[in-house]
mmCIF file of C-alpha atoms in Angstrom:
data_model
loop_
_atom_site.group_PDB
_atom_site.id
_atom_site.type_symbol
_atom_site.label_atom_id
_atom_site.label_comp_id
_atom_site.label_asym_id
_atom_site.label_seq_id
_atom_site.Cartn_x
_atom_site.Cartn_y
_atom_site.Cartn_z
ATOM 1 C CA MET O 1 -21.672 19.761 18.945
ATOM 2 C CA GLU O 2 -22.920 22.787 17.030
ATOM 3 C CA PHE O 3 -23.075 24.155 13.658
ATOM 4 C CA SER O 4 -24.659 27.476 12.176
ATOM 5 C CA PHE O 5 -25.978 28.237 8.508
ATOM 6 C CA GLY O 6 -26.235 31.938 8.742
ATOM 7 C CA THR O 7 -28.526 32.324 12.438
ATOM 8 C CA LEU O 8 -29.738 28.545 12.557
ATOM 9 C CA GLU O 9 -28.170 26.502 15.098
ATOM 10 C CA LEU O 10 -28.465 22.164 15.036
ATOM 11 C CA ASN O 11 -27.408 20.662 17.950
ATOM 12 C CA ARG O 12 -26.335 16.853 17.847
ATOM 13 C CA THR O 13 -27.448 15.037 20.931
ATOM 14 C CA ASP O 14 -25.388 11.945 20.345
ATOM 15 C CA PRO O 15 -21.850 12.517 19.321
ATOM 16 C CA ALA O 16 -21.449 9.045 17.246
ATOM 17 C CA HIS O 17 -24.021 10.188 15.060
ATOM 18 C CA LEU O 18 -22.333 11.518 11.598
ATOM 19 C CA GLY O 19 -18.915 11.178 12.920
ATOM 20 C CA THR O 20 -17.099 13.472 15.344
ATOM 21 C CA ARG O 21 -16.036 16.033 12.712
ATOM 22 C CA PRO O 22 -18.425 19.422 12.990
ATOM 23 C CA LEU O 23 -21.328 19.216 11.041
ATOM 24 C CA SER O 24 -20.331 22.258 9.080
ATOM 25 C CA GLU O 25 -17.051 20.248 7.908
ATOM 26 C CA ALA O 26 -18.888 17.212 7.062
ATOM 27 C CA PHE O 27 -21.800 18.825 5.055
ATOM 28 C CA GLY O 28 -19.225 20.931 3.264
ATOM 29 C CA ALA O 29 -21.170 24.314 4.403
ATOM 30 C CA PRO O 30 -19.666 27.528 4.569
ATOM 31 C CA ALA O 31 -18.375 28.729 7.724
ATOM 32 C CA ALA O 32 -20.858 30.715 10.012
ATOM 33 C CA ALA O 33 -20.542 34.251 9.820
ATOM 34 C CA PRO O 34 -19.811 35.912 13.184
ATOM 35 C CA VAL O 35 -22.313 37.835 14.823
ATOM 36 C CA GLN O 36 -21.975 41.652 14.388
ATOM 37 C CA GLU O 37 -21.701 43.833 17.465
ATOM 38 C CA GLY O 38 -25.281 45.136 18.129
ATOM 39 C CA LYS O 39 -27.181 42.566 16.453
ATOM 40 C CA THR O 40 -28.139 39.185 18.073
ATOM 41 C CA LYS O 41 -29.069 35.559 16.612
ATOM 42 C CA GLY O 42 -33.129 35.637 16.409
ATOM 43 C CA SER O 43 -35.048 32.695 17.337
ATOM 44 C CA PHE O 44 -37.943 31.064 14.827
ATOM 45 C CA GLU O 45 -40.293 32.894 16.714
ATOM 46 C CA THR O 46 -38.120 36.387 16.012
ATOM 47 C CA TYR O 47 -38.598 35.424 12.692
ATOM 48 C CA LEU O 48 -41.814 34.205 12.310
ATOM 49 C CA LEU O 49 -43.459 37.426 14.034
ATOM 50 C CA GLN O 50 -41.412 39.227 11.183
ATOM 51 C CA ALA O 51 -42.737 37.740 8.529
ATOM 52 C CA VAL O 52 -46.472 38.042 9.852
ATOM 53 C CA GLU O 53 -45.954 41.826 10.556
ATOM 54 C CA GLU O 54 -45.114 42.358 6.956
ATOM 55 C CA MET O 55 -47.797 40.220 5.567
ATOM 56 C CA ASN O 56 -49.891 42.609 7.569
ATOM 57 C CA GLY O 57 -48.001 45.554 6.600
ATOM 58 C CA GLN O 58 -48.645 44.766 2.834
ATOM 59 C CA GLN O 59 -52.581 44.334 4.017
ATOM 60 C CA THR O 60 -52.716 47.304 5.536
ATOM 61 C CA ALA O 61 -51.135 49.288 2.634
ATOM 62 C CA VAL O 62 -53.190 47.817 -0.215
ATOM 63 C CA ASP O 63 -56.461 48.729 2.317
ATOM 64 C CA LYS O 64 -55.233 52.170 2.179
ATOM 65 C CA LEU O 65 -54.447 52.386 -1.281
ATOM 66 C CA GLN O 66 -58.208 51.151 -2.020
ATOM 67 C CA GLU O 67 -59.724 54.009 0.115
ATOM 68 C CA GLN O 68 -57.374 56.194 -1.804
ATOM 69 C CA VAL O 69 -58.760 55.190 -5.233
ATOM 70 C CA ILE O 70 -62.810 55.258 -3.880
ATOM 71 C CA THR O 71 -61.782 59.195 -2.011
ATOM 72 C CA ASP O 72 -59.476 60.745 -4.345
ATOM 73 C CA PRO O 73 -58.924 58.366 -8.105
ATOM 74 C CA ASP O 74 -57.055 60.677 -9.542
ATOM 75 C CA SER O 75 -53.939 60.639 -7.136
ATOM 76 C CA VAL O 76 -53.463 57.038 -7.431
ATOM 77 C CA ASP O 77 -52.078 54.730 -9.970
ATOM 78 C CA ILE O 78 -54.561 51.884 -10.668
ATOM 79 C CA HIS O 79 -51.515 49.824 -11.544
ATOM 80 C CA ASP O 80 -49.722 50.599 -7.986
ATOM 81 C CA VAL O 81 -52.670 49.327 -6.318
ATOM 82 C CA THR O 82 -52.769 46.349 -8.690
ATOM 83 C CA ILE O 83 -49.232 45.444 -7.986
ATOM 84 C CA ALA O 84 -49.737 45.619 -4.256
ATOM 85 C CA MET O 85 -52.919 43.322 -3.879
ATOM 86 C CA ALA O 86 -51.063 41.051 -6.124
ATOM 87 C CA LYS O 87 -47.979 41.297 -3.615
ATOM 88 C CA ALA O 88 -50.082 40.794 -0.451
ATOM 89 C CA GLN O 89 -52.025 37.877 -2.216
ATOM 90 C CA MET O 90 -48.468 36.324 -2.614
ATOM 91 C CA SER O 91 -47.450 36.966 0.558
ATOM 92 C CA LEU O 92 -50.810 35.390 2.235
ATOM 93 C CA ASN O 93 -50.285 32.468 0.165
ATOM 94 C CA LEU O 94 -46.835 31.677 1.233
ATOM 95 C CA ALA O 95 -47.781 32.415 4.669
ATOM 96 C CA GLN O 96 -50.963 29.624 4.326
ATOM 97 C CA THR O 97 -48.437 27.120 2.556
ATOM 98 C CA VAL O 98 -45.910 27.488 5.401
ATOM 99 C CA ILE O 99 -48.694 27.351 7.930
ATOM 100 C CA ASP O 100 -50.282 24.378 6.324
ATOM 101 C CA ARG O 101 -46.347 22.410 5.966
ATOM 102 C CA VAL O 102 -45.781 23.157 9.740
ATOM 103 C CA ILE O 103 -48.997 21.673 11.088
ATOM 104 C CA THR O 104 -48.144 18.643 8.564
ATOM 105 C CA GLY O 105 -44.911 18.151 9.492
ATOM 106 C CA TRP O 106 -45.773 18.769 13.466
ATOM 107 C CA ASN O 107 -48.894 16.204 12.634
ATOM 108 C CA GLU O 108 -46.146 13.460 11.267
ATOM 109 C CA LEU O 109 -43.644 14.248 14.071
ATOM 110 C CA SER O 110 -46.383 13.372 16.564
ATOM 111 C CA GLN O 111 -47.333 9.955 15.009
ATOM 112 C CA THR O 112 -44.593 8.684 14.866
ATOM 113 C CA ARG O 113 -43.335 8.943 18.581
#
C-alpha cells in the first residue's frame, strides 16, 4: 500500500501493520496532489542536489559582491553584501545540520541491525 505527502511516498511492507486502511486515511493526511503534466516526482537525490546547487549559488553570489565592493565600492550597497553573506551563512549552517543529522540517523540505523 502506498500514500504520499506531496512528492514523498512511503510503502508498507506488511499489510498487518497499522491496519488495512491506506496510510493517508489512517493519519488524516490530505489527499496527494496529482502530478501536473510535464512535471515528475523527484527523488531525495534530486532535492538534495537542488539544495546544494542553491547553496553554492548563494556562496558564489557573495563572492561576486565582495569582488565588486573591492573593485568598485560605489556600485554596491554594503547592506546588500551583508544580507547576502548572512543568507549564505544560514544556508551553509542548514546544510551542515542536515548532513550531520543524516549521518547520525544512518549510524543509529546501522547499529540497531
